[in-house]
CSV table of C-alpha atoms in Angstrom, one decimal:
chain,number,residue,atom,x,y,z
A,204,UNK,CA,-36.2,-39.4,-3.6
A,205,UNK,CA,-32.8,-39.8,-5.3
A,206,UNK,CA,-32.9,-39.3,-9.1
A,207,UNK,CA,-30.6,-41.8,-11.1
A,208,UNK,CA,-30.0,-40.6,-14.8
A,209,UNK,CA,-30.1,-43.3,-17.4
A,210,UNK,CA,-27.7,-43.2,-20.3
A,211,UNK,CA,-27.8,-45.9,-23.0
A,212,UNK,CA,-29.7,-48.2,-20.5
A,213,UNK,CA,-27.1,-47.6,-17.8
A,214,UNK,CA,-27.6,-45.5,-14.7
A,215,UNK,CA,-25.2,-42.5,-14.4
A,216,UNK,CA,-23.7,-44.3,-11.4
A,217,UNK,CA,-23.0,-47.4,-13.7
A,218,UNK,CA,-21.4,-45.1,-16.5
A,219,UNK,CA,-18.9,-43.5,-14.0
A,220,UNK,CA,-17.9,-47.0,-12.4
A,221,UNK,CA,-17.3,-48.2,-16.0
A,222,UNK,CA,-15.2,-45.3,-16.6
A,223,UNK,CA,-13.1,-45.7,-13.4
A,224,UNK,CA,-12.5,-49.2,-14.4
A,225,UNK,CA,-11.5,-48.3,-18.0
A,226,UNK,CA,-9.1,-45.4,-16.7
A,227,UNK,CA,-7.6,-47.8,-14.0
A,228,UNK,CA,-6.9,-50.7,-16.6
A,229,UNK,CA,-5.6,-48.2,-19.0
A,230,UNK,CA,-3.1,-47.0,-16.6
A,231,UNK,CA,-1.8,-50.3,-15.7
A,232,UNK,CA,-1.5,-51.3,-19.5
A,233,UNK,CA,0.4,-48.1,-20.2
A,234,UNK,CA,2.7,-48.7,-17.4
A,235,UNK,CA,3.3,-52.2,-18.4
A,236,UNK,CA,3.9,-51.3,-22.0
A,237,UNK,CA,6.5,-48.8,-21.1
A,238,UNK,CA,8.3,-50.8,-18.4
A,239,UNK,CA,10.5,-53.8,-18.2
A,240,UNK,CA,8.1,-55.4,-15.7
A,241,UNK,CA,7.8,-59.1,-15.2
A,242,UNK,CA,5.5,-60.1,-18.1
A,243,UNK,CA,6.8,-63.6,-18.3
A,244,UNK,CA,7.4,-64.7,-14.7
A,245,UNK,CA,3.7,-65.7,-14.0
A,246,UNK,CA,3.9,-68.3,-16.9
A,247,UNK,CA,7.5,-69.5,-16.1
A,248,UNK,CA,6.9,-70.3,-12.5
A,249,UNK,CA,3.3,-71.7,-12.6
A,250,UNK,CA,2.9,-73.5,-9.3
A,251,UNK,CA,4.4,-70.8,-7.3
A,252,UNK,CA,2.4,-68.1,-9.2
A,253,UNK,CA,-1.0,-69.5,-9.7
A,254,UNK,CA,-2.0,-70.9,-6.3
A,255,UNK,CA,-3.6,-67.5,-5.2
A,256,UNK,CA,-5.8,-67.5,-8.1
A,257,UNK,CA,-9.2,-69.1,-7.3
A,258,UNK,CA,-11.4,-70.2,-10.1
A,259,UNK,CA,-15.2,-70.5,-10.2
A,260,UNK,CA,-16.0,-72.9,-13.0
A,261,UNK,CA,-19.7,-72.5,-12.5
A,262,UNK,CA,-19.8,-68.7,-12.8
A,263,UNK,CA,-16.6,-68.5,-15.0
A,264,UNK,CA,-14.6,-66.1,-13.1
A,265,UNK,CA,-11.0,-66.0,-11.5
A,266,UNK,CA,-10.3,-63.9,-8.5
A,267,UNK,CA,-6.6,-63.2,-7.6
A,268,UNK,CA,-6.0,-62.9,-3.9
A,269,UNK,CA,-3.7,-60.1,-2.6
A,270,UNK,CA,-3.7,-60.4,0.9
A,271,UNK,CA,-4.9,-57.6,3.2
A,272,UNK,CA,-7.1,-56.2,0.6
A,273,UNK,CA,-10.3,-57.7,1.5
A,274,UNK,CA,-9.7,-61.4,0.4
A,275,UNK,CA,-11.2,-62.9,3.6
A,276,UNK,CA,-14.4,-60.8,2.9
A,277,UNK,CA,-14.6,-62.2,-0.5
A,278,UNK,CA,-14.2,-65.7,0.7
A,279,UNK,CA,-16.8,-65.3,3.4
A,280,UNK,CA,-19.3,-63.7,0.9
A,281,UNK,CA,-18.9,-66.1,-2.0
A,282,UNK,CA,-17.9,-69.2,0.0
A,283,UNK,CA,-20.3,-71.5,-1.7
A,284,UNK,CA,-19.8,-69.9,-5.1
A,285,UNK,CA,-16.1,-70.7,-4.9
A,286,UNK,CA,-16.1,-73.9,-3.3
A,287,UNK,CA,-16.2,-77.2,-5.3
A,288,UNK,CA,-18.7,-78.7,-2.9
A,289,UNK,CA,-21.2,-77.3,-0.3
A,290,UNK,CA,-19.6,-76.3,3.1
A,291,UNK,CA,-20.7,-74.9,6.3
A,292,UNK,CA,-19.9,-71.3,6.5
A,293,UNK,CA,-17.1,-70.4,8.7
A,294,UNK,CA,-14.8,-67.5,8.9
A,295,UNK,CA,-11.9,-69.8,10.0
A,296,UNK,CA,-11.9,-71.6,6.6
A,297,UNK,CA,-8.5,-70.9,5.0
A,298,UNK,CA,-8.3,-68.9,1.7
A,299,UNK,CA,-6.0,-71.6,0.4
A,300,UNK,CA,-7.9,-74.8,1.3
A,301,UNK,CA,-7.2,-76.9,-1.8
A,302,UNK,CA,-9.8,-79.5,-0.7
A,303,UNK,CA,-12.7,-77.1,-1.2
A,304,UNK,CA,-11.4,-74.4,-3.6
A,305,UNK,CA,-10.3,-74.8,-7.2
A,306,UNK,CA,-7.0,-73.0,-7.9
A,307,UNK,CA,-5.5,-72.1,-11.3
A,308,UNK,CA,-2.3,-74.2,-10.5
A,309,UNK,CA,-4.3,-77.3,-10.8
A,310,UNK,CA,-5.0,-76.8,-14.4
A,311,UNK,CA,-2.6,-78.0,-17.1
A,312,UNK,CA,-0.8,-75.2,-19.0
A,313,UNK,CA,-3.1,-75.5,-21.8
A,314,UNK,CA,-6.2,-75.4,-19.7
A,315,UNK,CA,-4.8,-72.3,-17.6
A,316,UNK,CA,-4.5,-70.2,-20.8
A,317,UNK,CA,-8.0,-71.2,-22.1
A,318,UNK,CA,-9.4,-70.2,-18.7
A,319,UNK,CA,-7.5,-67.0,-18.4
A,320,UNK,CA,-8.6,-66.2,-22.0
A,321,UNK,CA,-12.4,-67.0,-21.4
A,322,UNK,CA,-13.0,-66.2,-17.8
A,323,UNK,CA,-13.6,-62.7,-16.2
A,324,UNK,CA,-10.8,-61.9,-13.9
A,325,UNK,CA,-10.3,-59.4,-11.1
A,326,UNK,CA,-8.1,-58.5,-8.1
A,327,UNK,CA,-8.0,-55.8,-5.5
A,328,UNK,CA,-5.0,-53.5,-4.4
A,329,UNK,CA,-4.1,-51.3,-1.5
A,330,UNK,CA,-1.8,-48.4,-0.7
A,331,UNK,CA,1.6,-50.3,0.1
A,332,UNK,CA,2.3,-48.8,3.4
A,333,UNK,CA,-1.1,-49.3,4.6
A,334,UNK,CA,-1.3,-52.8,3.5
A,335,UNK,CA,2.3,-53.5,5.0
A,336,UNK,CA,1.2,-52.2,8.4
A,337,UNK,CA,-2.0,-54.3,8.2
A,338,UNK,CA,0.0,-57.4,7.5
A,339,UNK,CA,2.4,-56.7,10.3
A,340,UNK,CA,-0.5,-56.1,12.8
A,341,UNK,CA,-2.3,-59.2,11.6
A,342,UNK,CA,0.7,-61.7,11.9
A,343,UNK,CA,2.8,-60.3,14.8
A,344,UNK,CA,0.6,-58.5,17.0
A,345,UNK,CA,-1.9,-60.5,19.2
A,346,UNK,CA,-3.1,-64.0,18.2
A,347,UNK,CA,-1.2,-65.5,15.2
A,348,UNK,CA,-0.6,-69.0,13.7
A,349,UNK,CA,2.2,-71.5,14.1
A,350,UNK,CA,3.5,-70.6,10.8
A,351,UNK,CA,3.8,-66.9,11.7
A,352,UNK,CA,5.3,-67.8,15.1
A,353,UNK,CA,8.1,-69.5,13.2
A,354,UNK,CA,8.5,-66.4,11.0
A,355,UNK,CA,8.6,-64.2,14.0
A,356,UNK,CA,11.5,-66.3,15.4
A,357,UNK,CA,13.4,-66.1,12.1
A,358,UNK,CA,13.0,-62.3,12.1
A,359,UNK,CA,14.1,-62.0,15.6
A,360,UNK,CA,17.2,-64.1,15.1
A,361,UNK,CA,18.2,-62.3,11.9
A,362,UNK,CA,17.7,-58.8,13.2
A,363,UNK,CA,17.7,-58.8,16.9
A,364,UNK,CA,20.4,-61.7,17.5
A,365,UNK,CA,20.6,-64.8,19.5
A,366,UNK,CA,19.6,-64.7,23.2
A,367,UNK,CA,17.0,-62.0,23.1
A,368,UNK,CA,13.9,-64.1,21.9
A,369,UNK,CA,11.6,-62.9,24.8
A,370,UNK,CA,12.0,-59.2,24.2
A,371,UNK,CA,8.7,-57.5,23.1
A,372,UNK,CA,6.9,-60.8,24.1
A,373,UNK,CA,8.9,-62.8,21.5
A,374,UNK,CA,7.4,-60.7,18.6
A,375,UNK,CA,9.4,-58.5,16.2
A,376,UNK,CA,8.8,-54.8,16.3
A,377,UNK,CA,7.8,-52.9,13.2
A,378,UNK,CA,11.3,-51.5,13.0
A,379,UNK,CA,12.6,-55.1,13.2
A,380,UNK,CA,10.1,-56.4,10.7
A,381,UNK,CA,11.1,-53.6,8.1
A,382,UNK,CA,14.7,-54.1,8.6
A,383,UNK,CA,14.1,-57.9,8.0
A,384,UNK,CA,12.3,-57.1,4.6
A,385,UNK,CA,15.0,-54.7,3.6
A,386,UNK,CA,17.6,-57.4,3.9
A,387,UNK,CA,15.7,-60.0,1.8
A,388,UNK,CA,16.3,-60.7,-1.8
A,389,UNK,CA,13.8,-60.7,-4.7
A,390,UNK,CA,10.5,-59.3,-3.3
A,391,UNK,CA,8.7,-61.5,-5.9
A,392,UNK,CA,9.6,-64.6,-3.6
A,393,UNK,CA,8.3,-62.9,-0.3
A,394,UNK,CA,5.4,-64.1,1.8
A,395,UNK,CA,2.3,-63.0,-0.1
A,396,UNK,CA,1.1,-60.8,2.8
A,397,UNK,CA,3.8,-58.3,2.1
A,398,UNK,CA,5.0,-59.2,-1.4
A,399,UNK,CA,4.3,-56.3,-3.8
A,400,UNK,CA,0.8,-56.5,-5.5
A,401,UNK,CA,2.2,-56.4,-9.0
A,402,UNK,CA,4.3,-59.5,-8.1
A,403,UNK,CA,1.3,-61.4,-6.7
A,404,UNK,CA,-1.3,-60.9,-9.5
A,405,UNK,CA,0.9,-60.0,-12.4
A,406,UNK,CA,-1.1,-57.4,-14.2
A,407,UNK,CA,1.6,-57.1,-16.7
A,408,UNK,CA,1.1,-60.6,-17.8
A,409,UNK,CA,-2.6,-61.1,-17.5
A,410,UNK,CA,-5.3,-59.0,-19.1
A,411,UNK,CA,-7.7,-58.4,-16.0
A,412,UNK,CA,-11.4,-57.3,-16.6
A,413,UNK,CA,-11.5,-55.3,-13.3
A,414,UNK,CA,-9.2,-54.0,-10.6
A,415,UNK,CA,-10.6,-53.0,-7.2
A,416,UNK,CA,-9.0,-50.5,-4.8
A,417,UNK,CA,-9.2,-51.0,-1.0
A,418,UNK,CA,-10.2,-47.4,-0.4
A,419,UNK,CA,-13.4,-47.9,-2.5
A,420,UNK,CA,-13.8,-51.7,-1.7
A,421,UNK,CA,-17.6,-51.5,-1.1
A,422,UNK,CA,-18.4,-49.7,-4.3
A,423,UNK,CA,-15.9,-51.7,-6.3
A,424,UNK,CA,-16.9,-54.9,-5.0
A,425,UNK,CA,-20.6,-54.3,-5.7
A,426,UNK,CA,-19.7,-53.1,-9.2
A,427,UNK,CA,-17.9,-56.4,-9.8
A,428,UNK,CA,-20.7,-58.6,-8.4
A,429,UNK,CA,-23.0,-57.0,-10.9
A,430,UNK,CA,-20.7,-57.6,-13.7
A,431,UNK,CA,-20.4,-61.4,-12.5
A,432,UNK,CA,-24.2,-61.4,-12.4
A,433,UNK,CA,-24.2,-62.2,-8.8
A,434,UNK,CA,-25.6,-58.9,-7.4
A,435,UNK,CA,-29.1,-60.4,-7.0
A,436,UNK,CA,-27.7,-62.8,-4.4
A,437,UNK,CA,-24.8,-61.0,-2.8
A,438,UNK,CA,-23.9,-57.4,-1.6
A,439,UNK,CA,-20.6,-56.8,-0.2
A,440,UNK,CA,-20.7,-55.9,3.4
A,441,UNK,CA,-19.9,-52.5,4.6
A,442,UNK,CA,-16.2,-52.5,5.5
A,443,UNK,CA,-13.9,-50.1,7.3
A,444,UNK,CA,-10.3,-50.3,8.4
A,445,UNK,CA,-8.6,-48.1,11.1
A,446,UNK,CA,-5.2,-49.0,9.6
A,447,UNK,CA,-4.7,-45.7,7.7
A,448,UNK,CA,-5.1,-43.6,11.0
A,449,UNK,CA,-2.4,-45.5,12.5
A,450,UNK,CA,0.3,-45.0,9.8
A,451,UNK,CA,2.1,-42.0,11.4
A,452,UNK,CA,2.2,-43.4,14.8
A,453,UNK,CA,3.8,-46.7,13.7
A,454,UNK,CA,6.1,-45.5,10.9
A,455,UNK,CA,7.5,-42.5,12.8
A,456,UNK,CA,9.0,-45.0,15.1
A,457,UNK,CA,11.2,-46.7,12.6
A,458,UNK,CA,14.4,-45.3,11.0
A,459,UNK,CA,13.8,-43.1,7.8
A,460,UNK,CA,16.3,-45.3,5.9
A,461,UNK,CA,13.8,-48.2,6.3
A,462,UNK,CA,10.9,-46.1,5.0
A,463,UNK,CA,13.1,-45.0,1.9
A,464,UNK,CA,14.0,-48.4,1.1
A,465,UNK,CA,10.4,-49.7,1.5
A,466,UNK,CA,9.2,-46.9,-0.8
A,467,UNK,CA,11.8,-48.1,-3.4
A,468,UNK,CA,10.8,-51.9,-3.1
A,469,UNK,CA,6.9,-50.8,-3.6
A,470,UNK,CA,7.6,-48.0,-6.1
A,471,UNK,CA,6.0,-50.0,-9.1
A,472,UNK,CA,2.9,-50.7,-7.0
A,473,UNK,CA,2.7,-47.0,-6.3
A,474,UNK,CA,3.3,-46.1,-10.0
A,475,UNK,CA,1.2,-48.7,-11.6
A,476,UNK,CA,-1.9,-48.2,-9.6
A,477,UNK,CA,-1.5,-44.5,-9.1
A,478,UNK,CA,-1.2,-44.6,-5.5
A,479,UNK,CA,0.0,-41.5,-3.7
A,480,UNK,CA,2.2,-41.5,-0.5
A,481,UNK,CA,-0.2,-41.1,2.4
A,482,UNK,CA,0.4,-37.5,3.9
A,483,UNK,CA,1.4,-39.1,7.3
A,484,UNK,CA,4.1,-41.0,5.4
A,485,UNK,CA,5.2,-38.3,3.1
A,486,UNK,CA,5.9,-35.9,6.0
A,487,UNK,CA,8.3,-38.4,7.4
A,488,UNK,CA,10.3,-38.3,4.0
A,489,UNK,CA,11.0,-34.6,4.6
A,490,UNK,CA,12.6,-33.5,1.4
A,491,UNK,CA,13.2,-37.0,-0.1
A,492,UNK,CA,9.9,-37.0,-2.2
């Protein structure tokens, strides 16, 4: 039988998870206080920068979606907690369905601030290269949506040139995709699937209660559910991704200068959240890092 030590009414596991959260949030706050990060952009551009914040008025919490960090799993798990009316469960329901979910950009400025001040708030982050590869594979390998078919054509025309649309099945290679990203201005305006996390949930502008990490998603999610007092109804499903083992295979096929530029674009995510360069990526840098 497993022994669980109790400290001040909490199990040893709970105390450890509390400390992990405190340490993560302290790191982020310290980083923000020392940087010239975008503390004000969140409030200056409310309709662009609040539409991925889903609000549960009944349970008084806000989840900020960073795509490719387990958002779909959260949506599936808490579907009828997050929706404004009962719906039939379906994985195909969009994360951004404004007819059934309540988003922060639907509130007035005064209501938004009041909600942010009084509700519990959380988000999840993921090592940037792994998240980027996951987004690429999700949108440009295999079945995709009409929107990302159009994005694929835009990438191909910009990088590959006119008249070569059918090469690689009409989809951009990872090298073409990363070349396209490296040519785009202002990452804060990028598609959310590859926008840096700190420019998606704005932790330098919002005082979050919890931040989860993708590599400990099950433990972090169950901890947050308990804090939201939903753990008696829900448990986050076991979840494993194989993307991390694919990093070297995929990124070794693209030019080193693409990787270096991407590392610079995502540098604040690495530093703010304490991510280390994956060993499979670091070896590609040679003496650069």
